[in-house]
mmCIF file of C-alpha atoms in Angstrom:
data_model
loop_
_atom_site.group_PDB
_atom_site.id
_atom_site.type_symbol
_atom_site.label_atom_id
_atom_site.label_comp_id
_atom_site.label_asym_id
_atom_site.label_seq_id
_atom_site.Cartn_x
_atom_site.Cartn_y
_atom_site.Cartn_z
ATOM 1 C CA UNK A 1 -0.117 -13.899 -15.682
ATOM 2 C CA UNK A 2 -0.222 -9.942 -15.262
ATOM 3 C CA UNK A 3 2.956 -8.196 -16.779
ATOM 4 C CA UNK A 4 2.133 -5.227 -15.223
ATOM 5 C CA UNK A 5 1.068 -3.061 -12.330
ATOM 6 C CA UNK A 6 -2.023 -0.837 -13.951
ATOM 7 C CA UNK A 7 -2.456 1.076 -9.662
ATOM 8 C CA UNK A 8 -1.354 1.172 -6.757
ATOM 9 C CA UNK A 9 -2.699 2.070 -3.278
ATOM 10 C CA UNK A 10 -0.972 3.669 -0.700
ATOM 11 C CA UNK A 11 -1.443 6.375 2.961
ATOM 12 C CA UNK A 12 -1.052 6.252 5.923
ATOM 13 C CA UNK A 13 -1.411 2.962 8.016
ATOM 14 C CA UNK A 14 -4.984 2.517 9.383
ATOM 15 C CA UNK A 15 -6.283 4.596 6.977
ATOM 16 C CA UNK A 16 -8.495 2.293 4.702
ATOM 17 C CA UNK A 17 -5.828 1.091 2.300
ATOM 18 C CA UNK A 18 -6.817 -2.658 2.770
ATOM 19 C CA UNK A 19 -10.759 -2.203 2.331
ATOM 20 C CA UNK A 20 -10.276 0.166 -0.359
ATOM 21 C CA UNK A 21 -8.114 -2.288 -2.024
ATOM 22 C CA UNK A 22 -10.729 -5.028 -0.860
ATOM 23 C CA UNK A 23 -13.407 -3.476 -2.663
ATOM 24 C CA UNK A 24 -11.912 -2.938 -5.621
ATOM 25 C CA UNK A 25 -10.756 -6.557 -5.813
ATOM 26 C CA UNK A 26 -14.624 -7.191 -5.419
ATOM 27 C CA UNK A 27 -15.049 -5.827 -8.891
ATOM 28 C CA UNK A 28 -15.123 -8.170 -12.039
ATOM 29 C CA UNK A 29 -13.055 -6.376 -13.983
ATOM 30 C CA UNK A 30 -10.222 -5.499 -10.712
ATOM 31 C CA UNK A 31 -7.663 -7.366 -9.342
ATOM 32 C CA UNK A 32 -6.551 -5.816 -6.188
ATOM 33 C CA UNK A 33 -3.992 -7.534 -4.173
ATOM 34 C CA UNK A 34 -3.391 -6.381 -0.729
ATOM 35 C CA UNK A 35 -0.222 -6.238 1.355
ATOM 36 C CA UNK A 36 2.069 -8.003 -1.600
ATOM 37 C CA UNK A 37 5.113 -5.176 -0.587
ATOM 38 C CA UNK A 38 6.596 -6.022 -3.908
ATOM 39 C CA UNK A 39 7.904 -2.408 -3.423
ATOM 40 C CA UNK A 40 9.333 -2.647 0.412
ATOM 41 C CA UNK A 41 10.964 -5.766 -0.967
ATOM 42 C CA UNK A 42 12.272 -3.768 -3.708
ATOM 43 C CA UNK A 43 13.772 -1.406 -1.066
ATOM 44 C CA UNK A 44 15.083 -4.244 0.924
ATOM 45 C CA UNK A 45 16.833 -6.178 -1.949
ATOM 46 C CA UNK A 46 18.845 -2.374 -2.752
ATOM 47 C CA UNK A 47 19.455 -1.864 0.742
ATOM 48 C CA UNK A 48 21.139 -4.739 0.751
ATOM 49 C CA UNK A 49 22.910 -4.175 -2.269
ATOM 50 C CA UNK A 50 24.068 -1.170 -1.045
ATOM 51 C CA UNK A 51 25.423 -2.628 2.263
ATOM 52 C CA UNK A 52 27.670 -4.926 0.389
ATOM 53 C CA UNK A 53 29.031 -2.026 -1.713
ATOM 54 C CA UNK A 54 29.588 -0.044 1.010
ATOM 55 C CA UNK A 55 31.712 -2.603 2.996
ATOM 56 C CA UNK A 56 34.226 -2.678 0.075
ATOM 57 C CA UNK A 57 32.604 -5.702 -1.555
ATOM 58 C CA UNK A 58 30.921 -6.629 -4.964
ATOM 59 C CA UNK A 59 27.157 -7.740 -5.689
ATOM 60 C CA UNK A 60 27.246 -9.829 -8.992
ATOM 61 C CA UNK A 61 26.620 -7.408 -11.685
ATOM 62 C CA UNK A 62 25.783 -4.028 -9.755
ATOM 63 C CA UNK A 63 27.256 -1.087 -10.611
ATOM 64 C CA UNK A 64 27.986 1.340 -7.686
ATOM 65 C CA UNK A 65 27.455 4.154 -9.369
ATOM 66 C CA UNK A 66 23.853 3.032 -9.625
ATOM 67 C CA UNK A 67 22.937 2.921 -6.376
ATOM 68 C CA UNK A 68 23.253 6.774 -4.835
ATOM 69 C CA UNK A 69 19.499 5.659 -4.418
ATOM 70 C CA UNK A 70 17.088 3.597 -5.061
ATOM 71 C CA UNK A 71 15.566 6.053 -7.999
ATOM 72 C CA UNK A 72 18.628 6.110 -9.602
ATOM 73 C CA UNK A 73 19.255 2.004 -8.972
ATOM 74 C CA UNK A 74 15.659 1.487 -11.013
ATOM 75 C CA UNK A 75 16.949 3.884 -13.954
ATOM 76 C CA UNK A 76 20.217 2.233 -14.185
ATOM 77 C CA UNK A 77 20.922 -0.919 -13.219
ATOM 78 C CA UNK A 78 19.872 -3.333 -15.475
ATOM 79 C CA UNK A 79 18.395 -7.148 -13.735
ATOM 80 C CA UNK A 80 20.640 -9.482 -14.015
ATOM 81 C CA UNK A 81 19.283 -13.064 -13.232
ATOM 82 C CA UNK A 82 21.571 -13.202 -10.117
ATOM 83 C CA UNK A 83 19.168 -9.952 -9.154
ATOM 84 C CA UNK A 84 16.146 -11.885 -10.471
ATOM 85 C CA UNK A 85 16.891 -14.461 -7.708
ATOM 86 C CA UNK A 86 17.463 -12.428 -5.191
ATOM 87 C CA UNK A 87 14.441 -10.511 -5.325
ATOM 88 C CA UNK A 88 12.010 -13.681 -5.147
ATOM 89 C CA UNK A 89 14.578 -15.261 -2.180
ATOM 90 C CA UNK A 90 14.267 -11.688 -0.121
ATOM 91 C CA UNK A 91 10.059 -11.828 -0.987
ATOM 92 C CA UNK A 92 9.839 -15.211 -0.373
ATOM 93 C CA UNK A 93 11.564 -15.379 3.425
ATOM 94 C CA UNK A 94 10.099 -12.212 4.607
ATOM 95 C CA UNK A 95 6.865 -13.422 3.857
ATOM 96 C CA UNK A 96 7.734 -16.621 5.170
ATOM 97 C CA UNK A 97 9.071 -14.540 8.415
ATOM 98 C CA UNK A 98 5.848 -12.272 8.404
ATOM 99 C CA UNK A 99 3.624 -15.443 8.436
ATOM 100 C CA UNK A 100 4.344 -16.550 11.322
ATOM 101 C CA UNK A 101 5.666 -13.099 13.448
ATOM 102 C CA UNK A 102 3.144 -10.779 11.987
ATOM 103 C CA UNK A 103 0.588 -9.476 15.107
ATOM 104 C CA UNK A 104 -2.029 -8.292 12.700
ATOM 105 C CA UNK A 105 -4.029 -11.333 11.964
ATOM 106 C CA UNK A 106 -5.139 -10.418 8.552
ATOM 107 C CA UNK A 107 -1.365 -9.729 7.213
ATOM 108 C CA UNK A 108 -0.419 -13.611 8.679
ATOM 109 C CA UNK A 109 -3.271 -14.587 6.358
ATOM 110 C CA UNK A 110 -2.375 -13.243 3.937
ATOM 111 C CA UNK A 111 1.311 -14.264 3.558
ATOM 112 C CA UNK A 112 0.407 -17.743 4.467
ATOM 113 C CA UNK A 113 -2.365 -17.499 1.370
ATOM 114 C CA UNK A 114 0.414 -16.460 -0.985
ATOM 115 C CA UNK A 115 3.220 -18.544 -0.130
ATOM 116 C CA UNK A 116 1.245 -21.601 -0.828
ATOM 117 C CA UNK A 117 1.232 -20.731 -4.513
ATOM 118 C CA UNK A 118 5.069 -19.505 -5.110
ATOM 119 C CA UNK A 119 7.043 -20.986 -7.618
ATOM 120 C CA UNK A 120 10.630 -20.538 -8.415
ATOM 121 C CA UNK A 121 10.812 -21.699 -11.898
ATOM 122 C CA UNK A 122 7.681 -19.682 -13.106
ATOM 123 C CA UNK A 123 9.245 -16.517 -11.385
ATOM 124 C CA UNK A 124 12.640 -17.422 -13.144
ATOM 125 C CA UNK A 125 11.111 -17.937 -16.774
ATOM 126 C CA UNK A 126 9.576 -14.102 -16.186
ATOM 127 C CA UNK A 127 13.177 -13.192 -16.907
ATOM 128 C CA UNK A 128 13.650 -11.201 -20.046
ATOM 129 C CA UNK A 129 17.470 -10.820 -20.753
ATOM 130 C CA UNK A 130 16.280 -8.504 -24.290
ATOM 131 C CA UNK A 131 14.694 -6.349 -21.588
ATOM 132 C CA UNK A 132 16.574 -6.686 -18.193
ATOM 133 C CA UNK A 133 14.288 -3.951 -16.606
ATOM 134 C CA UNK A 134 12.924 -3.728 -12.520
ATOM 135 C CA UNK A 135 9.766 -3.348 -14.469
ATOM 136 C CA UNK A 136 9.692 -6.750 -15.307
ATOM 137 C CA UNK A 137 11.204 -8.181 -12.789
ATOM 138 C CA UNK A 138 8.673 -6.478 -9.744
ATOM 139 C CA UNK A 139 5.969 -7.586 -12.644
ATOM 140 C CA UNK A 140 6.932 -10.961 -12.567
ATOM 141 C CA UNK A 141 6.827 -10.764 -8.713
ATOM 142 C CA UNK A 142 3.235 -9.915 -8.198
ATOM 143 C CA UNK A 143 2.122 -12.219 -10.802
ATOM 144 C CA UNK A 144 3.001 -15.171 -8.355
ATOM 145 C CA UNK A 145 0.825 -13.452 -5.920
ATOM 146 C CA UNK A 146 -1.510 -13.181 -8.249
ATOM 147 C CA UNK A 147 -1.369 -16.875 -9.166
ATOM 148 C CA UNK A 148 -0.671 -18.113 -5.567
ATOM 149 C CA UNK A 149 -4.282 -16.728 -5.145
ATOM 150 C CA UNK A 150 -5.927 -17.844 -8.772
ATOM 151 C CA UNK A 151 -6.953 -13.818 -9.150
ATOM 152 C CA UNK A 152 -7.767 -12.749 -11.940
ATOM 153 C CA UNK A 153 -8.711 -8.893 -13.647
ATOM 154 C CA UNK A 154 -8.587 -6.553 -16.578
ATOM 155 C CA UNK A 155 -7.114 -3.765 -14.063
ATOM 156 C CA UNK A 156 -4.452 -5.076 -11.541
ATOM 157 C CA UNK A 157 -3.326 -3.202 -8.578
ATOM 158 C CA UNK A 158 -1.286 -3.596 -5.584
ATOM 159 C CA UNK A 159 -2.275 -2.084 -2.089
ATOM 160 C CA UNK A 160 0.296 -1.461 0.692
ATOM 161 C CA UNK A 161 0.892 1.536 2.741
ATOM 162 C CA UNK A 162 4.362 2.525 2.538
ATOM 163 C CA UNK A 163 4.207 2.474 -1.325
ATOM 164 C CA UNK A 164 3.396 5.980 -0.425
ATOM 165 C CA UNK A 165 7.424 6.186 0.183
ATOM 166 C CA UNK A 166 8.060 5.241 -3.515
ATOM 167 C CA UNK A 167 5.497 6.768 -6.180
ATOM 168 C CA UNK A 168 8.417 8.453 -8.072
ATOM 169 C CA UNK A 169 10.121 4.614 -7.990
ATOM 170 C CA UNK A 170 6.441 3.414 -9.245
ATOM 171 C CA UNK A 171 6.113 6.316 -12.126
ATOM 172 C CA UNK A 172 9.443 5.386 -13.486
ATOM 173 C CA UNK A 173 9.043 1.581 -13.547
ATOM 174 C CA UNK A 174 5.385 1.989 -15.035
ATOM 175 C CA UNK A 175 4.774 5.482 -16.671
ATOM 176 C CA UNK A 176 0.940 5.016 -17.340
ATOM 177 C CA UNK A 177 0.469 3.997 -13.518
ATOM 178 C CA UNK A 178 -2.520 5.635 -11.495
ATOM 179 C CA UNK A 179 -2.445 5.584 -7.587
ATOM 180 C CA UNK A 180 -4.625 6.083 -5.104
ATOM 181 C CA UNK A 181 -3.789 8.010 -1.783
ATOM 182 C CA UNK A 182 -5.797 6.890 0.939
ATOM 183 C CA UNK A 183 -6.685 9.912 3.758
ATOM 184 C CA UNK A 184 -8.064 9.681 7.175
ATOM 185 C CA UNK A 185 -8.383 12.595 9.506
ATOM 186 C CA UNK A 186 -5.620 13.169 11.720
ATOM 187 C CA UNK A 187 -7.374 12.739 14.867
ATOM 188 C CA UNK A 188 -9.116 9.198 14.306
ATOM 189 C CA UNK A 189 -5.652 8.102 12.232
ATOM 190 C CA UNK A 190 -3.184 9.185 15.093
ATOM 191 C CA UNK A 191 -5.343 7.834 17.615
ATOM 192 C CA UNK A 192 -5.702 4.329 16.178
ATOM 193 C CA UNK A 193 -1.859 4.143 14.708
ATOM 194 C CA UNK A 194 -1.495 5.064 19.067
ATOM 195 C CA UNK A 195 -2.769 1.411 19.745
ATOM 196 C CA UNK A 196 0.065 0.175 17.910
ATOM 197 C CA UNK A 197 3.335 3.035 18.796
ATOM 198 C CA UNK A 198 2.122 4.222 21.705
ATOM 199 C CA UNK A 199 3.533 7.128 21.979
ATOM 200 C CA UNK A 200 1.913 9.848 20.050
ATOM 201 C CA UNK A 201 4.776 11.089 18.868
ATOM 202 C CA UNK A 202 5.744 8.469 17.292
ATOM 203 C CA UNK A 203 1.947 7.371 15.889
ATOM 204 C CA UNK A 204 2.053 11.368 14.176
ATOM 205 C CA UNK A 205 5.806 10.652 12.950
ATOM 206 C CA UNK A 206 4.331 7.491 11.551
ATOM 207 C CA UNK A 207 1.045 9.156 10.261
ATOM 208 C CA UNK A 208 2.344 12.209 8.747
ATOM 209 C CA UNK A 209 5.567 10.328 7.025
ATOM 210 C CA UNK A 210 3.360 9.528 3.466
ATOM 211 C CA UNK A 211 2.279 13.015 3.379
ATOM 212 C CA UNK A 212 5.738 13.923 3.827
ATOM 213 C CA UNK A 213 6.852 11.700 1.091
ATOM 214 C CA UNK A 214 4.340 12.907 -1.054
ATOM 215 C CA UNK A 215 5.579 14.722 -4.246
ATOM 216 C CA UNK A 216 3.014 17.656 -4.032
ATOM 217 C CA UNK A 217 5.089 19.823 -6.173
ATOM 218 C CA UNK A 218 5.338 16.757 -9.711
ATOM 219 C CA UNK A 219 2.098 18.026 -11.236
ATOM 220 C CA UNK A 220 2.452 14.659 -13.488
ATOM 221 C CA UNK A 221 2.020 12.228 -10.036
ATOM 222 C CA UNK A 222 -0.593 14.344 -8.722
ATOM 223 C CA UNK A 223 -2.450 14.307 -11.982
ATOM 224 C CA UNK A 224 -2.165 10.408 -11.332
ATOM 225 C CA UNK A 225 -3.280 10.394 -7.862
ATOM 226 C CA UNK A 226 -7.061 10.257 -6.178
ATOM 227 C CA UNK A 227 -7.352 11.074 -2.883
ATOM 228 C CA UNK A 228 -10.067 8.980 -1.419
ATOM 229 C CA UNK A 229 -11.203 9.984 2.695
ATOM 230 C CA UNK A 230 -11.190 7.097 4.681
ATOM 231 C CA UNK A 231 -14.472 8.604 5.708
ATOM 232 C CA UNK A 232 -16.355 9.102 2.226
ATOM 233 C CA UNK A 233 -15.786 5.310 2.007
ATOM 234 C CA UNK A 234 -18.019 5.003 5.306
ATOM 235 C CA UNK A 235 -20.768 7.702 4.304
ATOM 236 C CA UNK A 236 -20.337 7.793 0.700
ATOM 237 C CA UNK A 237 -19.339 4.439 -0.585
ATOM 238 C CA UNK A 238 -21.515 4.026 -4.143
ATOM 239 C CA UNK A 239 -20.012 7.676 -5.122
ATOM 240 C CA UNK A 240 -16.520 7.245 -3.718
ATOM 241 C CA UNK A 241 -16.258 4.018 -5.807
ATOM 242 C CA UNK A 242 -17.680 5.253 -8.750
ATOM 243 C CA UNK A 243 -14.828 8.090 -8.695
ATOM 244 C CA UNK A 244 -12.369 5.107 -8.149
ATOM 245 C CA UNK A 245 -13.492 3.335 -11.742
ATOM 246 C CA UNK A 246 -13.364 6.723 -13.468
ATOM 247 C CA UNK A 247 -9.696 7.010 -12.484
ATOM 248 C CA UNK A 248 -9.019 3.338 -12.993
ATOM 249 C CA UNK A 249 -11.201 2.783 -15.857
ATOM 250 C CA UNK A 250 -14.107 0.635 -14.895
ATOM 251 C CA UNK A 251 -17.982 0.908 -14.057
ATOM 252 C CA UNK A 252 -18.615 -0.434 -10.546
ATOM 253 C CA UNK A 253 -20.910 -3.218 -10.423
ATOM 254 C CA UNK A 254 -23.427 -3.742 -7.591
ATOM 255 C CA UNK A 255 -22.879 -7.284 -6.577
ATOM 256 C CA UNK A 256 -24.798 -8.943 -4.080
ATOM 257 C CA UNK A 257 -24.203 -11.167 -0.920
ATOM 258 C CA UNK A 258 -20.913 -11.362 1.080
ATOM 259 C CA UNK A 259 -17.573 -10.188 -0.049
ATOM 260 C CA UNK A 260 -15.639 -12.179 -2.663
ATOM 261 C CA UNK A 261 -11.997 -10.804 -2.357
ATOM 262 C CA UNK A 262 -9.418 -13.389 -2.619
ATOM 263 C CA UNK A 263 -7.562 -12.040 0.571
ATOM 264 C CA UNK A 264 -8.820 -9.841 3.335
ATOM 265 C CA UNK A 265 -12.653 -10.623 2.743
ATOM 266 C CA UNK A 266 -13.454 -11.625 6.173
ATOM 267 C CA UNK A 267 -11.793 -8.238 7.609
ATOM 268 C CA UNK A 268 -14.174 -5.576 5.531
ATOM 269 C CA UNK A 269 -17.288 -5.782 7.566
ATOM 270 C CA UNK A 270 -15.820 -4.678 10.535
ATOM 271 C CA UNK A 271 -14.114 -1.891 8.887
ATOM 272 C CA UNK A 272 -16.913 -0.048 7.818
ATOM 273 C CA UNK A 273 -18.403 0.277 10.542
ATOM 274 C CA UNK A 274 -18.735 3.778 12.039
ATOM 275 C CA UNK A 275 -18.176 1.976 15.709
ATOM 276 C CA UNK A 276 -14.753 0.924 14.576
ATOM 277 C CA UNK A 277 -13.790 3.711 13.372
ATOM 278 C CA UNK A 278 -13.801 5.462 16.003
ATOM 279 C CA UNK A 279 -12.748 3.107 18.314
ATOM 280 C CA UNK A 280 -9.463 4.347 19.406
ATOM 281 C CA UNK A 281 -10.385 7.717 19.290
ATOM 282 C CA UNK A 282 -12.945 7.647 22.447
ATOM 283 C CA UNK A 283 -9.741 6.722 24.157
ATOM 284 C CA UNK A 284 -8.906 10.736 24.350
ATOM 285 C CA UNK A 285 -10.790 13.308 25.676
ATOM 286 C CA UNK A 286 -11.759 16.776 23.315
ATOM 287 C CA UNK A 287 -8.602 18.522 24.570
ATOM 288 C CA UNK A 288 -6.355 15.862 23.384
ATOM 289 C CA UNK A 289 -7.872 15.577 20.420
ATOM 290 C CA UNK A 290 -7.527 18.945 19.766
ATOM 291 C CA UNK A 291 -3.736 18.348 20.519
ATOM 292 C CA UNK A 292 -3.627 15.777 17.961
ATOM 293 C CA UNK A 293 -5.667 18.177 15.083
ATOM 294 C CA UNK A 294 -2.708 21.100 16.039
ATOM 295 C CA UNK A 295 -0.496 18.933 14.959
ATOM 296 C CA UNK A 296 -1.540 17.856 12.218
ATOM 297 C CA UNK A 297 -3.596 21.041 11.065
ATOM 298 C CA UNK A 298 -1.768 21.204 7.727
ATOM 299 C CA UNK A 299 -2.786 17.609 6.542
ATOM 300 C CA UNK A 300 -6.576 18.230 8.366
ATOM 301 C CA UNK A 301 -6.928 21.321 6.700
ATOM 302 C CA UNK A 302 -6.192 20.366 3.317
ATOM 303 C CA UNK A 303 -8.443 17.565 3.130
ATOM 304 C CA UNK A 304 -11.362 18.390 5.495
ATOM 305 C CA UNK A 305 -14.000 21.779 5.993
ATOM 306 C CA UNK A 306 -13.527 22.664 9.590
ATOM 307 C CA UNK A 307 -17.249 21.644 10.224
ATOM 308 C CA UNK A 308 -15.843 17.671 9.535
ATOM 309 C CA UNK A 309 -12.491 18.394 11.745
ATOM 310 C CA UNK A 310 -15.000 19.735 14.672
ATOM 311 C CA UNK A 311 -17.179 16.844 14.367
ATOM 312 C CA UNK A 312 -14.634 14.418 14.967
ATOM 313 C CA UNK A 313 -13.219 16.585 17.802
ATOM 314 C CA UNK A 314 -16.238 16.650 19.446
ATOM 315 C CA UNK A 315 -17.614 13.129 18.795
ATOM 316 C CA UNK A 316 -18.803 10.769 21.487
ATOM 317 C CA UNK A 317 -18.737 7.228 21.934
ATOM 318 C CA UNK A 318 -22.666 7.305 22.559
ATOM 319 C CA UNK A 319 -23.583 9.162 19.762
ATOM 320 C CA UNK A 320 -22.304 6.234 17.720
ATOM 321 C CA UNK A 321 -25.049 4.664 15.615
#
């Protein structure tokens, strides 16, 4: 079993976070797990802690002066095993809940894959009391989905969006951590995240809130972090993944024949195809997705020349190949 995180994967939703983390899982030496939200549930489990506290009452060994937020509550508070518990109960039942509610096929595959391999008492003996630290404890977490799907690696990562909302969280649990910060351009990223918000307001609130979160201004996570283009992993994919093992630490290997990855395998084909990818954009016409680059000019412009912005802006349903 792992005892530690060595990356982690995070963006924007639809923005290649699952196939990058697919791919890498592909890879003898990497194990890449996808959609494990040991760090959501992390959230969860404090916001609940916090609840309690604020409504005048006591969580077993919780200080409240740990938990002004959930930075400070991972510096802090040491685990007690009343914590332990209640971090594999509150990862347990919302995967339980999310494998059977979920509307994205591949995420109620995946949390039906894991919770078939969950155990209690191998969680529980994870517990260090010479070293009560969230460290260990979010460790010991994503070794059961490691087990639950008999993975195995020299590097281990973890891919989920919103871990985006926590890197500082991440660099203080595990200092020598590297992440990867997955990127698609505004107008193909707003337009898919539309099929699921609808409103485009709310698919730009929802697209821009990583970036947002981002610490550009901690030169020691951004020495940490690789931004990889959705779309380098569609037109550049030997090179892209080659930069990916020099940050990690591994040499790609070419490996034949369909995909391997424990979880997600069946989804990757269809994601890298150029069809796909565009698929929700042909939806809008070149005004609106001008409308949608405006708004999102700061994150476009960082990332992309403004030959790539007006290719997208101008692209075609049949000029797809």
């Amino acid at each position: 079993m792992t005892d530690r995180i060595d990356f982690f994967i995070a963006g924007s939703e639809r923005s290649g976070t699952t196939v990058t983390g697919a791919l890498l899982d592909k890879q003898p030496e990497v194990c890449g797990l996808q959609g494990t939200t040991v760090m959501t549930r992390l959230e969860h489990l404090y916001g609940l802690v916090c609840r309690v506290i604020r409504q005048g009452g006591e969580f077993e060994g919780v200080d409240p002066a740990n938990c002004d937020s959930l930075l400070e509550f991972v510096k802090h508070q040491p685990v007690t095993p009343f914590l332990h518990t209640c971090y594999y109960n509150i990862t347990f039942y919302e995967n339980l809940m999310n494998s059977s509610l979920s509307d994205v096929t591949k995420d109620v595959f995946a949390h039906q894959a894991y919770l078939k391999g969950f155990r209690f008492d191998r969680y529980m003996a994870r517990f260090d009391p010479a070293n009560p630290s969230w460290a260990n404890t979010v460790a010991a977490m994503f070794s059961e989905f490691v087990e639950s799907t008999e993975s195995r690696g020299r590097i281990y990562g973890e891919q989920t969006p919103d871990n985006a909302l926590h890197l500082k969280v991440i660099q203080r649990m595990y200092p020598d951590v590297k992440f990867i910060f997955m990127v698609r351009h505004p107008v193909t990223g707003v337009a898919s995240l539309c099929d699921r918000y609808r409103q485009v307001s709310d698919a730009v609130n929802q697209y821009r809130k990583p970036f947002v979160h981002f610490p550009f201004n901690d030169p020691e996570i951004v020495g940490r972090t690789l931004f990889v283009k959705f779309e380098d992993i569609l037109n550049h994919r030997e090179v892209t993944l080659q930069s990916m093992g020099d940050h990690l630490g591994f040499t790609p290997t070419e490996i034949e024949g369909e995909h391997n990855s424990k979880v997600f395998s069946q989804y990757v084909g269809k994601s890298l195809e150029w069809d796909r990818y565009f698929r929700s954009a042909v939806k809008y016409n070149e005004v609106e997705r001008t409308a949608i680059y405006e708004k999102n000019k700061d994150i476009a412009d960082l990332f992309y020349s403004a030959d790539e912005t007006a290719a997208i802006i101008g692209y075609q349903a049949e000029a797809a190949a």
